[in-house]
Structures are given as structure tokens and as C-alpha cells.
């Protein structure tokens, strides 16, 4: 008989071995998939590694692809540490892009030409709007006991429709209507040149957003491991009943954690505008699906901020290699299937960390004793 028991204590080595084993199982399943579709697994893996990390300019492209994944992965990890499942980092990133682009356009209209001022203001604007969007499912969870998985997921679609409305279906402040061509083919206003975030390095190009994400990971680690707030978040995540008995204010913590999570995703939206698009681009943001991939990154990183950064770079390399390998014999959908396999294996590994599987032998029942003869 198979019994599944919740672990009272998780060994430290299990938190390392299970994610590594999950990746190994995922690559094993992907090898079977590649072989079934007529691709040599060894050759494909070698191409993926070269295109993602060792080829000329590959690592720079990987860091570019990994930057938004670091923000959304950290946003998901910040909420998951308290057993809050924020699936809305996608929409919070959208709102962060909206807020940061508005700040950049306003500063440009006032003639501000200092790039550091733009960087700080865009991060504040994007983080604030992302935090407010994250507070919506937080308020519903804290005061109405509504499932935050459903509400945060539904808000992703609301944010996507809002983003589309601002550029394609209205004459909003964000839309460029200065020329006839811009009116016929909707597009966002171009940001001032001073709002373009700088990059660092020559042979290895590192975007500023990547460094900000590393700083956010460090701040998140300090917040959760070195402060009273982080201790209370851990206690509430382990047992809400024990936290209430100890006098901890769980509602306030729910609101604070959801705001922190949404704020990190919102800064990711500011990074998208400042580092890459330099305009509010609804189509590019919605097709990239950064928020959903960030859930994979957070799960594989075991919600540790530094591990999330490492996994984000690995997943970014896989995405970058997938774009490079796309062709007639290697469809783009195959890369998405590979990412899905990694997600399912990561979730399966999470169960092994939280629960113990035991095999119990069932003893055969003794045959009934023969009735005594009647006297």
C-alpha cells in the first residue's frame, strides 16, 4: 500500500537534489520527445547550449532574454513564500509598463534630460502601479477570502485588454496620433532619448534592468531572511492558525506581500520600456508571456531569490536558443513544449519536497478459526 505523508522537516540536501533531479527528468523526457520527432537529442542539446551560452554574442542575448524572467520569477517567489499564489505577474508587468511610460513621457514634456532621473522615476512609477494592481487580489484574499489564483489570473486578461485599449482602441495619452500613418497604424509614442536605460560592457552586454533585478533579489533575500517581517511571513505561510494565535496580523501581511510581489513585476515592466521597447508595445508584451514563464522560474528556484536569478538565466538561454534554432525542421512550438515539460517536472519535484511517499506492507488477514463442535 502506498501512503503519502507530509514532511514535518525538509532536509537541506533535498531542496537541492529535487530541483536538479527534476531538470534531469525533464531533459530525459525531452530526449524521448526529440527522438520521436526525428531529432538527435545529443546534437540538439549541444546546439541549445552553444546558441544559448557559448556562441559569439549568445550570452549577451541570453541576459537580455532573462531580464524580464528575473522580475516575474522574483515576483512569484515573493508571494509563494507565504503560500500566496500570485499568478498575476503578467498583468502587473503590463501595468508597470503603462506607469513607467507615462512617467517618461511626462518628464520628456518638461524637458528633463538626465537619464538617472528617468531610471529612478520609471522604476517608482512602474513599481507603484504594479503594486496597486497586485493589491486587488490581495484585498479580495484578505477580506473576502477569495482565491487569489483565480482573481490574479483573471486580472491578467483585464490588464491585457486595458493595454490594447490604450494603443489600438482609443486616442489616449500613450498613443501616437501626430501623423496620418500613426493614426492608420496604431503605435505608442516614442520615449525621450534620455529615458533609454544604459547597458554595460562591450564583449558581454549587460542591461541595466538585469542589474536592478539582481538588486531586487538581494533586497528580497534580506527582507525575508533578516527581518521580523520575513519571519512572520514564514510563520504565516507554515500555519495561519499558529500565526493568529501568536498575534500576527495576517491580513496586513497578505496585503504587504502582494504589494511587494506586484511592485517587483511592475519594475519589470519599467525595464521592458527602458531597456528594450522604448515605447508602450501591447503586442510584444502580450506575446512574450513573461509572467507565466516566471512561475516556472520561481518553482525551479525553490523560491530562493538567488536561485531564481540563476534559473532565470538558464530559462532565458533556452528561450534564446529556441529562437536561434527555429526553422523548417525545428518548429517554434517544440520549444514551448520543452518549457512545459520542465514546468510539470518542477511541480512534481515540489510534491516530493513537501511530501514523503512510503510503501507499507499489508499483512494478510488470518483465516477465521474453525467453530468448536457442538457438545
mmCIF file of C-alpha atoms in Angstrom:
data_model
loop_
_atom_site.group_PDB
_atom_site.id
_atom_site.type_symbol
_atom_site.label_atom_id
_atom_site.label_comp_id
_atom_site.label_asym_id
_atom_site.label_seq_id
_atom_site.Cartn_x
_atom_site.Cartn_y
_atom_site.Cartn_z
ATOM 1 C CA UNK A 1 0.000 0.000 0.000
ATOM 2 C CA UNK A 2 1.291 3.477 -0.933
ATOM 3 C CA UNK A 3 0.955 6.233 1.654
ATOM 4 C CA UNK A 4 1.701 9.935 1.117
ATOM 5 C CA UNK A 5 2.701 11.799 4.272
ATOM 6 C CA UNK A 6 3.513 15.456 4.747
ATOM 7 C CA UNK A 7 7.107 16.063 5.809
ATOM 8 C CA UNK A 8 7.496 17.676 9.214
ATOM 9 C CA UNK A 9 11.044 18.764 8.337
ATOM 10 C CA UNK A 10 12.747 19.040 4.948
ATOM 11 C CA UNK A 11 16.459 18.077 4.804
ATOM 12 C CA UNK A 12 18.665 20.745 3.235
ATOM 13 C CA UNK A 13 20.066 18.338 0.650
ATOM 14 C CA UNK A 14 16.573 17.504 -0.586
ATOM 15 C CA UNK A 15 15.954 21.142 -1.548
ATOM 16 C CA UNK A 16 18.999 20.904 -3.831
ATOM 17 C CA UNK A 17 18.652 17.348 -5.093
ATOM 18 C CA UNK A 18 14.991 17.548 -6.113
ATOM 19 C CA UNK A 19 15.283 20.591 -8.455
ATOM 20 C CA UNK A 20 18.399 19.086 -10.050
ATOM 21 C CA UNK A 21 16.636 15.745 -10.392
ATOM 22 C CA UNK A 22 13.559 17.490 -11.841
ATOM 23 C CA UNK A 23 15.714 19.084 -14.536
ATOM 24 C CA UNK A 24 17.368 15.732 -15.249
ATOM 25 C CA UNK A 25 13.988 14.021 -15.620
ATOM 26 C CA UNK A 26 12.751 16.881 -17.805
ATOM 27 C CA UNK A 27 15.715 16.583 -20.143
ATOM 28 C CA UNK A 28 15.228 12.817 -20.234
ATOM 29 C CA UNK A 29 11.588 13.218 -21.257
ATOM 30 C CA UNK A 30 12.591 15.843 -23.798
ATOM 31 C CA UNK A 31 15.152 13.428 -25.236
ATOM 32 C CA UNK A 32 12.375 10.910 -25.844
ATOM 33 C CA UNK A 33 10.254 13.648 -27.439
ATOM 34 C CA UNK A 34 13.104 14.805 -29.677
ATOM 35 C CA UNK A 35 13.852 11.253 -30.761
ATOM 36 C CA UNK A 36 10.175 10.661 -31.537
ATOM 37 C CA UNK A 37 10.089 13.783 -33.738
ATOM 38 C CA UNK A 38 13.193 12.788 -35.670
ATOM 39 C CA UNK A 39 15.800 14.921 -33.883
ATOM 40 C CA UNK A 40 19.055 13.674 -32.389
ATOM 41 C CA UNK A 41 18.824 14.579 -28.642
ATOM 42 C CA UNK A 42 22.585 14.869 -28.124
ATOM 43 C CA UNK A 43 23.053 17.093 -31.162
ATOM 44 C CA UNK A 44 20.029 19.219 -30.223
ATOM 45 C CA UNK A 45 21.219 19.726 -26.640
ATOM 46 C CA UNK A 46 24.665 20.698 -27.879
ATOM 47 C CA UNK A 47 23.122 23.233 -30.262
ATOM 48 C CA UNK A 48 20.935 24.597 -27.478
ATOM 49 C CA UNK A 49 23.919 25.096 -25.179
ATOM 50 C CA UNK A 50 26.024 26.750 -27.857
ATOM 51 C CA UNK A 51 23.210 29.023 -29.080
ATOM 52 C CA UNK A 52 22.314 29.988 -25.530
ATOM 53 C CA UNK A 53 25.681 30.469 -23.853
ATOM 54 C CA UNK A 54 28.937 29.811 -25.721
ATOM 55 C CA UNK A 55 28.434 31.137 -29.258
ATOM 56 C CA UNK A 56 29.537 34.642 -30.204
ATOM 57 C CA UNK A 57 27.144 37.113 -28.556
ATOM 58 C CA UNK A 58 24.943 34.314 -27.212
ATOM 59 C CA UNK A 59 25.433 35.131 -23.517
ATOM 60 C CA UNK A 60 24.574 38.802 -24.093
ATOM 61 C CA UNK A 61 21.349 37.777 -25.851
ATOM 62 C CA UNK A 62 20.606 35.354 -23.013
ATOM 63 C CA UNK A 63 20.915 38.104 -20.409
ATOM 64 C CA UNK A 64 18.512 40.221 -22.460
ATOM 65 C CA UNK A 65 16.006 37.359 -22.596
ATOM 66 C CA UNK A 66 16.478 36.569 -18.897
ATOM 67 C CA UNK A 67 15.929 40.115 -17.578
ATOM 68 C CA UNK A 68 12.087 40.112 -17.596
ATOM 69 C CA UNK A 69 12.063 36.500 -16.345
ATOM 70 C CA UNK A 70 14.072 37.530 -13.301
ATOM 71 C CA UNK A 71 11.488 40.168 -12.379
ATOM 72 C CA UNK A 72 8.440 37.935 -12.865
ATOM 73 C CA UNK A 73 10.176 34.985 -11.195
ATOM 74 C CA UNK A 74 11.075 37.107 -8.162
ATOM 75 C CA UNK A 75 7.510 38.448 -8.063
ATOM 76 C CA UNK A 76 6.088 34.930 -7.991
ATOM 77 C CA UNK A 77 8.659 33.789 -5.409
ATOM 78 C CA UNK A 78 7.877 36.752 -3.132
ATOM 79 C CA UNK A 79 4.239 35.669 -2.905
ATOM 80 C CA UNK A 80 4.838 31.914 -2.827
ATOM 81 C CA UNK A 81 6.982 32.232 0.301
ATOM 82 C CA UNK A 82 3.757 32.994 2.186
ATOM 83 C CA UNK A 83 1.768 30.336 0.330
ATOM 84 C CA UNK A 84 0.087 33.056 -1.745
ATOM 85 C CA UNK A 85 -0.154 32.047 -5.383
ATOM 86 C CA UNK A 86 0.255 35.237 -7.384
ATOM 87 C CA UNK A 87 -0.435 34.191 -10.977
ATOM 88 C CA UNK A 88 -0.899 37.845 -11.945
ATOM 89 C CA UNK A 89 2.704 38.925 -12.514
ATOM 90 C CA UNK A 90 1.859 39.089 -16.220
ATOM 91 C CA UNK A 91 -0.771 41.783 -15.713
ATOM 92 C CA UNK A 92 1.297 43.569 -13.083
ATOM 93 C CA UNK A 93 4.146 43.801 -15.578
ATOM 94 C CA UNK A 94 1.716 45.317 -18.109
ATOM 95 C CA UNK A 95 0.639 47.964 -15.623
ATOM 96 C CA UNK A 96 4.267 48.640 -14.745
ATOM 97 C CA UNK A 97 4.963 49.334 -18.404
ATOM 98 C CA UNK A 98 1.964 51.674 -18.534
ATOM 99 C CA UNK A 99 3.047 53.609 -15.438
ATOM 100 C CA UNK A 100 6.707 53.894 -16.394
ATOM 101 C CA UNK A 101 5.950 55.011 -19.945
ATOM 102 C CA UNK A 102 3.581 57.686 -18.615
ATOM 103 C CA UNK A 103 6.316 58.970 -16.282
ATOM 104 C CA UNK A 104 8.869 59.022 -19.116
ATOM 105 C CA UNK A 105 6.534 60.924 -21.446
ATOM 106 C CA UNK A 106 5.672 63.458 -18.742
ATOM 107 C CA UNK A 107 9.311 64.076 -17.887
ATOM 108 C CA UNK A 108 10.132 64.431 -21.580
ATOM 109 C CA UNK A 109 7.389 67.016 -21.929
ATOM 110 C CA UNK A 110 9.034 69.060 -19.181
ATOM 111 C CA UNK A 111 12.467 68.921 -20.820
ATOM 112 C CA UNK A 112 14.183 66.650 -18.292
ATOM 113 C CA UNK A 113 17.387 65.299 -19.858
ATOM 114 C CA UNK A 114 19.021 63.327 -17.041
ATOM 115 C CA UNK A 115 18.967 59.574 -17.608
ATOM 116 C CA UNK A 116 19.365 58.656 -13.883
ATOM 117 C CA UNK A 117 16.271 60.735 -13.106
ATOM 118 C CA UNK A 118 14.332 58.801 -15.748
ATOM 119 C CA UNK A 119 15.534 55.443 -14.413
ATOM 120 C CA UNK A 120 14.515 56.192 -10.829
ATOM 121 C CA UNK A 121 11.200 57.794 -11.803
ATOM 122 C CA UNK A 122 10.277 54.970 -14.194
ATOM 123 C CA UNK A 123 11.056 52.329 -11.561
ATOM 124 C CA UNK A 124 8.958 54.191 -8.986
ATOM 125 C CA UNK A 125 6.053 54.696 -11.384
ATOM 126 C CA UNK A 126 6.119 51.135 -12.700
ATOM 127 C CA UNK A 127 6.582 49.588 -9.264
ATOM 128 C CA UNK A 128 3.784 51.673 -7.734
ATOM 129 C CA UNK A 129 1.236 50.815 -10.425
ATOM 130 C CA UNK A 130 2.253 47.140 -10.356
ATOM 131 C CA UNK A 131 1.874 47.092 -6.562
ATOM 132 C CA UNK A 132 -1.599 48.644 -6.784
ATOM 133 C CA UNK A 133 -2.631 46.047 -9.357
ATOM 134 C CA UNK A 134 -1.270 43.287 -7.120
ATOM 135 C CA UNK A 135 -3.218 44.671 -4.156
ATOM 136 C CA UNK A 136 -6.549 43.946 -5.868
ATOM 137 C CA UNK A 137 -6.331 40.134 -5.425
ATOM 138 C CA UNK A 138 -4.611 40.779 -2.090
ATOM 139 C CA UNK A 139 -7.571 42.771 -0.739
ATOM 140 C CA UNK A 140 -10.013 40.161 -2.037
ATOM 141 C CA UNK A 141 -7.979 37.390 -0.389
ATOM 142 C CA UNK A 142 -7.555 39.177 2.934
ATOM 143 C CA UNK A 143 -11.085 40.486 3.444
ATOM 144 C CA UNK A 144 -13.327 38.304 1.252
ATOM 145 C CA UNK A 145 -11.324 35.046 1.359
ATOM 146 C CA UNK A 146 -11.390 34.901 -2.420
ATOM 147 C CA UNK A 147 -8.955 32.531 -4.102
ATOM 148 C CA UNK A 148 -6.044 34.691 -5.271
ATOM 149 C CA UNK A 149 -5.160 32.207 -8.011
ATOM 150 C CA UNK A 150 -8.413 32.903 -9.843
ATOM 151 C CA UNK A 151 -8.541 36.659 -9.241
ATOM 152 C CA UNK A 152 -4.903 37.335 -10.155
ATOM 153 C CA UNK A 153 -5.202 35.158 -13.260
ATOM 154 C CA UNK A 154 -8.366 36.938 -14.411
ATOM 155 C CA UNK A 155 -6.759 40.322 -13.828
ATOM 156 C CA UNK A 156 -4.082 39.373 -16.379
ATOM 157 C CA UNK A 157 -6.742 39.477 -19.079
ATOM 158 C CA UNK A 158 -8.149 42.743 -17.753
ATOM 159 C CA UNK A 159 -4.677 44.295 -17.882
ATOM 160 C CA UNK A 160 -4.131 42.929 -21.394
ATOM 161 C CA UNK A 161 -7.402 44.437 -22.638
ATOM 162 C CA UNK A 162 -6.525 47.741 -20.962
ATOM 163 C CA UNK A 163 -3.129 47.740 -22.638
ATOM 164 C CA UNK A 164 -4.718 47.051 -26.029
ATOM 165 C CA UNK A 165 -7.329 49.769 -25.474
ATOM 166 C CA UNK A 166 -4.731 52.427 -24.706
ATOM 167 C CA UNK A 167 -2.933 51.948 -28.034
ATOM 168 C CA UNK A 168 -5.346 50.357 -30.513
ATOM 169 C CA UNK A 169 -8.851 51.403 -29.457
ATOM 170 C CA UNK A 170 -8.501 54.962 -28.159
ATOM 171 C CA UNK A 171 -6.665 58.252 -28.566
ATOM 172 C CA UNK A 172 -5.056 58.005 -25.144
ATOM 173 C CA UNK A 173 -2.021 59.856 -23.892
ATOM 174 C CA UNK A 174 0.156 56.844 -24.713
ATOM 175 C CA UNK A 175 -0.843 56.584 -28.394
ATOM 176 C CA UNK A 176 0.994 58.422 -31.151
ATOM 177 C CA UNK A 177 -1.514 60.363 -33.291
ATOM 178 C CA UNK A 178 0.896 63.008 -34.578
ATOM 179 C CA UNK A 179 0.933 61.742 -38.188
ATOM 180 C CA UNK A 180 -1.540 60.191 -40.613
ATOM 181 C CA UNK A 181 0.494 56.981 -40.725
ATOM 182 C CA UNK A 182 0.448 56.703 -36.933
ATOM 183 C CA UNK A 183 -3.325 57.140 -36.940
ATOM 184 C CA UNK A 184 -3.763 54.426 -39.565
ATOM 185 C CA UNK A 185 -1.331 52.009 -37.891
ATOM 186 C CA UNK A 186 -1.682 52.436 -34.104
ATOM 187 C CA UNK A 187 1.520 52.607 -32.125
ATOM 188 C CA UNK A 188 2.716 54.051 -28.858
ATOM 189 C CA UNK A 189 4.546 57.326 -28.511
ATOM 190 C CA UNK A 190 8.318 57.097 -28.688
ATOM 191 C CA UNK A 191 10.028 57.724 -25.371
ATOM 192 C CA UNK A 192 12.565 60.571 -24.995
ATOM 193 C CA UNK A 193 16.121 59.536 -25.832
ATOM 194 C CA UNK A 194 17.210 60.282 -22.265
ATOM 195 C CA UNK A 195 14.778 57.627 -20.984
ATOM 196 C CA UNK A 196 16.701 54.791 -22.691
ATOM 197 C CA UNK A 197 18.392 52.804 -19.973
ATOM 198 C CA UNK A 198 22.143 52.263 -20.447
ATOM 199 C CA UNK A 199 23.959 48.968 -20.947
ATOM 200 C CA UNK A 200 27.318 47.914 -19.540
ATOM 201 C CA UNK A 201 30.206 46.014 -21.096
ATOM 202 C CA UNK A 202 31.451 45.559 -24.641
ATOM 203 C CA UNK A 203 32.026 41.860 -25.314
ATOM 204 C CA UNK A 204 29.353 40.950 -22.748
ATOM 205 C CA UNK A 205 26.433 43.384 -22.852
ATOM 206 C CA UNK A 206 24.566 43.608 -19.545
ATOM 207 C CA UNK A 207 21.333 45.653 -19.499
ATOM 208 C CA UNK A 208 20.655 47.899 -16.541
ATOM 209 C CA UNK A 209 17.414 46.061 -15.854
ATOM 210 C CA UNK A 210 19.346 42.852 -15.231
ATOM 211 C CA UNK A 211 21.437 44.581 -12.561
ATOM 212 C CA UNK A 212 18.310 46.087 -10.999
ATOM 213 C CA UNK A 213 16.782 42.601 -10.878
ATOM 214 C CA UNK A 214 19.857 41.314 -9.034
ATOM 215 C CA UNK A 215 19.491 44.194 -6.587
ATOM 216 C CA UNK A 216 15.822 43.326 -6.115
ATOM 217 C CA UNK A 217 16.790 39.698 -5.424
ATOM 218 C CA UNK A 218 19.271 40.822 -2.770
ATOM 219 C CA UNK A 219 16.708 43.118 -1.139
ATOM 220 C CA UNK A 220 14.105 40.343 -1.177
ATOM 221 C CA UNK A 221 16.540 37.893 0.445
ATOM 222 C CA UNK A 222 17.362 40.400 3.200
ATOM 223 C CA UNK A 223 13.668 41.151 3.728
ATOM 224 C CA UNK A 224 12.670 37.509 4.110
ATOM 225 C CA UNK A 225 15.685 36.130 5.962
ATOM 226 C CA UNK A 226 16.948 39.000 8.129
ATOM 227 C CA UNK A 227 13.867 40.906 9.275
ATOM 228 C CA UNK A 228 10.923 40.365 11.582
ATOM 229 C CA UNK A 229 8.618 40.847 8.602
ATOM 230 C CA UNK A 230 10.210 37.888 6.837
ATOM 231 C CA UNK A 231 9.974 35.733 9.969
ATOM 232 C CA UNK A 232 6.267 36.463 10.341
ATOM 233 C CA UNK A 233 5.699 35.764 6.638
ATOM 234 C CA UNK A 234 7.331 32.349 7.053
ATOM 235 C CA UNK A 235 5.240 31.548 10.127
ATOM 236 C CA UNK A 236 2.018 32.589 8.390
ATOM 237 C CA UNK A 237 2.971 30.533 5.350
ATOM 238 C CA UNK A 238 3.530 27.454 7.512
ATOM 239 C CA UNK A 239 0.439 27.810 9.696
ATOM 240 C CA UNK A 240 -2.122 30.606 9.558
ATOM 241 C CA UNK A 241 -3.746 29.314 12.755
ATOM 242 C CA UNK A 242 -0.472 29.411 14.701
ATOM 243 C CA UNK A 243 0.247 32.915 13.398
ATOM 244 C CA UNK A 244 -3.148 34.187 14.541
ATOM 245 C CA UNK A 245 -2.623 32.549 17.936
ATOM 246 C CA UNK A 246 0.720 34.381 18.216
ATOM 247 C CA UNK A 247 -0.991 37.687 17.485
ATOM 248 C CA UNK A 248 0.389 38.212 13.963
ATOM 249 C CA UNK A 249 -1.765 40.348 11.687
ATOM 250 C CA UNK A 250 -2.248 38.083 8.723
ATOM 251 C CA UNK A 251 -4.383 40.478 6.690
ATOM 252 C CA UNK A 252 -1.733 43.167 6.741
ATOM 253 C CA UNK A 253 0.904 40.654 5.744
ATOM 254 C CA UNK A 254 -1.203 39.426 2.826
ATOM 255 C CA UNK A 255 -1.573 42.982 1.546
ATOM 256 C CA UNK A 256 2.117 43.747 2.057
ATOM 257 C CA UNK A 257 3.341 40.580 0.331
ATOM 258 C CA UNK A 258 1.021 41.027 -2.652
ATOM 259 C CA UNK A 259 2.130 44.658 -2.955
ATOM 260 C CA UNK A 260 5.803 43.642 -2.873
ATOM 261 C CA UNK A 261 5.167 40.940 -5.457
ATOM 262 C CA UNK A 262 3.255 43.269 -7.759
ATOM 263 C CA UNK A 263 5.824 46.028 -7.321
ATOM 264 C CA UNK A 264 8.681 43.786 -8.458
ATOM 265 C CA UNK A 265 6.714 42.747 -11.539
ATOM 266 C CA UNK A 266 5.891 46.413 -12.191
ATOM 267 C CA UNK A 267 9.575 47.320 -12.162
ATOM 268 C CA UNK A 268 9.991 44.545 -14.734
ATOM 269 C CA UNK A 269 7.511 46.424 -16.907
ATOM 270 C CA UNK A 270 9.568 49.591 -16.490
ATOM 271 C CA UNK A 271 12.643 47.615 -17.562
ATOM 272 C CA UNK A 272 10.839 46.475 -20.699
ATOM 273 C CA UNK A 273 10.148 50.075 -21.678
ATOM 274 C CA UNK A 274 13.519 51.484 -20.644
ATOM 275 C CA UNK A 275 15.792 48.651 -21.751
ATOM 276 C CA UNK A 276 14.127 47.256 -24.855
ATOM 277 C CA UNK A 277 10.980 48.664 -26.494
ATOM 278 C CA UNK A 278 11.296 52.424 -25.685
ATOM 279 C CA UNK A 279 7.558 52.645 -26.267
ATOM 280 C CA UNK A 280 4.376 51.046 -24.937
ATOM 281 C CA UNK A 281 4.058 47.940 -27.120
ATOM 282 C CA UNK A 282 0.943 45.849 -26.319
ATOM 283 C CA UNK A 283 1.579 43.164 -28.945
ATOM 284 C CA UNK A 284 5.155 42.485 -27.898
ATOM 285 C CA UNK A 285 4.339 42.318 -24.190
ATOM 286 C CA UNK A 286 1.351 40.003 -24.582
ATOM 287 C CA UNK A 287 3.006 37.526 -26.942
ATOM 288 C CA UNK A 288 6.092 37.154 -24.738
ATOM 289 C CA UNK A 289 4.156 35.740 -21.717
ATOM 290 C CA UNK A 290 6.865 36.748 -19.245
ATOM 291 C CA UNK A 291 4.613 36.313 -16.214
ATOM 292 C CA UNK A 292 3.702 32.696 -16.877
ATOM 293 C CA UNK A 293 7.300 31.727 -17.587
ATOM 294 C CA UNK A 294 8.259 33.430 -14.325
ATOM 295 C CA UNK A 295 6.166 30.857 -12.449
ATOM 296 C CA UNK A 296 8.384 28.117 -13.905
ATOM 297 C CA UNK A 297 11.465 30.068 -12.871
ATOM 298 C CA UNK A 298 10.192 30.543 -9.306
ATOM 299 C CA UNK A 299 9.226 26.879 -8.935
ATOM 300 C CA UNK A 300 12.592 25.623 -10.174
ATOM 301 C CA UNK A 301 14.415 28.137 -7.973
ATOM 302 C CA UNK A 302 12.544 26.880 -4.879
ATOM 303 C CA UNK A 303 11.503 30.494 -4.176
ATOM 304 C CA UNK A 304 15.055 31.419 -3.207
ATOM 305 C CA UNK A 305 15.787 34.835 -4.795
ATOM 306 C CA UNK A 306 19.347 33.992 -5.847
ATOM 307 C CA UNK A 307 18.352 30.581 -7.191
ATOM 308 C CA UNK A 308 15.538 32.285 -9.120
ATOM 309 C CA UNK A 309 18.125 34.532 -10.796
ATOM 310 C CA UNK A 310 20.241 31.526 -11.775
ATOM 311 C CA UNK A 311 17.255 29.599 -13.139
ATOM 312 C CA UNK A 312 16.076 32.736 -14.946
ATOM 313 C CA UNK A 313 19.353 32.882 -16.840
ATOM 314 C CA UNK A 314 19.080 29.174 -17.725
ATOM 315 C CA UNK A 315 15.497 29.540 -18.979
ATOM 316 C CA UNK A 316 16.464 32.717 -20.816
ATOM 317 C CA UNK A 317 19.249 30.782 -22.518
ATOM 318 C CA UNK A 318 16.766 28.079 -23.511
ATOM 319 C CA UNK A 319 14.434 30.689 -24.985
ATOM 320 C CA UNK A 320 17.258 32.432 -26.803
ATOM 321 C CA UNK A 321 18.496 29.117 -28.196
ATOM 322 C CA UNK A 322 14.958 28.235 -29.244
ATOM 323 C CA UNK A 323 14.713 31.402 -31.295
ATOM 324 C CA UNK A 324 18.056 30.608 -32.885
ATOM 325 C CA UNK A 325 17.155 27.006 -33.744
ATOM 326 C CA UNK A 326 13.733 27.754 -35.214
ATOM 327 C CA UNK A 327 13.408 26.533 -38.760
ATOM 328 C CA UNK A 328 11.627 24.142 -41.065
ATOM 329 C CA UNK A 329 12.973 21.104 -39.210
ATOM 330 C CA UNK A 330 12.702 22.593 -35.699
ATOM 331 C CA UNK A 331 9.323 24.331 -35.180
ATOM 332 C CA UNK A 332 8.933 27.058 -32.584
ATOM 333 C CA UNK A 333 6.178 25.104 -30.834
ATOM 334 C CA UNK A 334 8.687 22.421 -29.886
ATOM 335 C CA UNK A 335 10.497 24.907 -27.642
ATOM 336 C CA UNK A 336 7.217 25.706 -25.871
ATOM 337 C CA UNK A 337 6.599 22.002 -25.327
ATOM 338 C CA UNK A 338 10.057 21.664 -23.805
ATOM 339 C CA UNK A 339 9.357 24.529 -21.391
ATOM 340 C CA UNK A 340 6.053 22.883 -20.436
ATOM 341 C CA UNK A 341 7.842 19.622 -19.663
ATOM 342 C CA UNK A 342 10.250 21.493 -17.391
ATOM 343 C CA UNK A 343 7.278 23.101 -15.574
ATOM 344 C CA UNK A 344 5.482 19.802 -14.937
ATOM 345 C CA UNK A 345 8.661 18.123 -13.730
ATOM 346 C CA UNK A 346 9.324 21.073 -11.403
ATOM 347 C CA UNK A 347 5.825 20.801 -9.940
ATOM 348 C CA UNK A 348 6.274 17.061 -9.471
ATOM 349 C CA UNK A 349 9.540 17.680 -7.660
ATOM 350 C CA UNK A 350 7.792 20.194 -5.407
ATOM 351 C CA UNK A 351 5.466 17.429 -4.221
ATOM 352 C CA UNK A 352 8.444 15.261 -3.307
ATOM 353 C CA UNK A 353 9.883 18.071 -1.219
ATOM 354 C CA UNK A 354 6.659 18.674 0.679
ATOM 355 C CA UNK A 355 5.503 15.070 0.988
ATOM 356 C CA UNK A 356 7.041 11.673 1.676
ATOM 357 C CA UNK A 357 5.958 8.558 -0.218
ATOM 358 C CA UNK A 358 6.042 5.351 1.785
ATOM 359 C CA UNK A 359 5.353 1.769 0.830
ATOM 360 C CA UNK A 360 3.573 -0.119 3.595
ATOM 361 C CA UNK A 361 3.119 -3.846 3.568
ATOM 362 C CA UNK A 362 -0.335 -5.110 4.298
ATOM 363 C CA UNK A 363 -0.430 -8.237 6.424
ATOM 364 C CA UNK A 364 -2.748 -10.964 5.286
ATOM 365 C CA UNK A 365 -5.713 -11.417 7.482
ATOM 366 C CA UNK A 366 -5.611 -14.639 9.495
ATOM 367 C CA UNK A 367 -8.222 -17.225 8.500
ATOM 368 C CA UNK A 368 -11.100 -17.458 10.849
ATOM 369 C CA UNK A 369 -10.752 -20.179 13.427
ATOM 370 C CA UNK A 370 -12.936 -23.231 12.902
ATOM 371 C CA UNK A 371 -16.004 -23.249 15.097
ATOM 372 C CA UNK A 372 -15.895 -25.531 18.047
ATOM 373 C CA UNK A 373 -18.018 -28.636 17.677
ATOM 374 C CA UNK A 374 -21.288 -28.577 19.485
ATOM 375 C CA UNK A 375 -21.427 -30.647 22.625
#
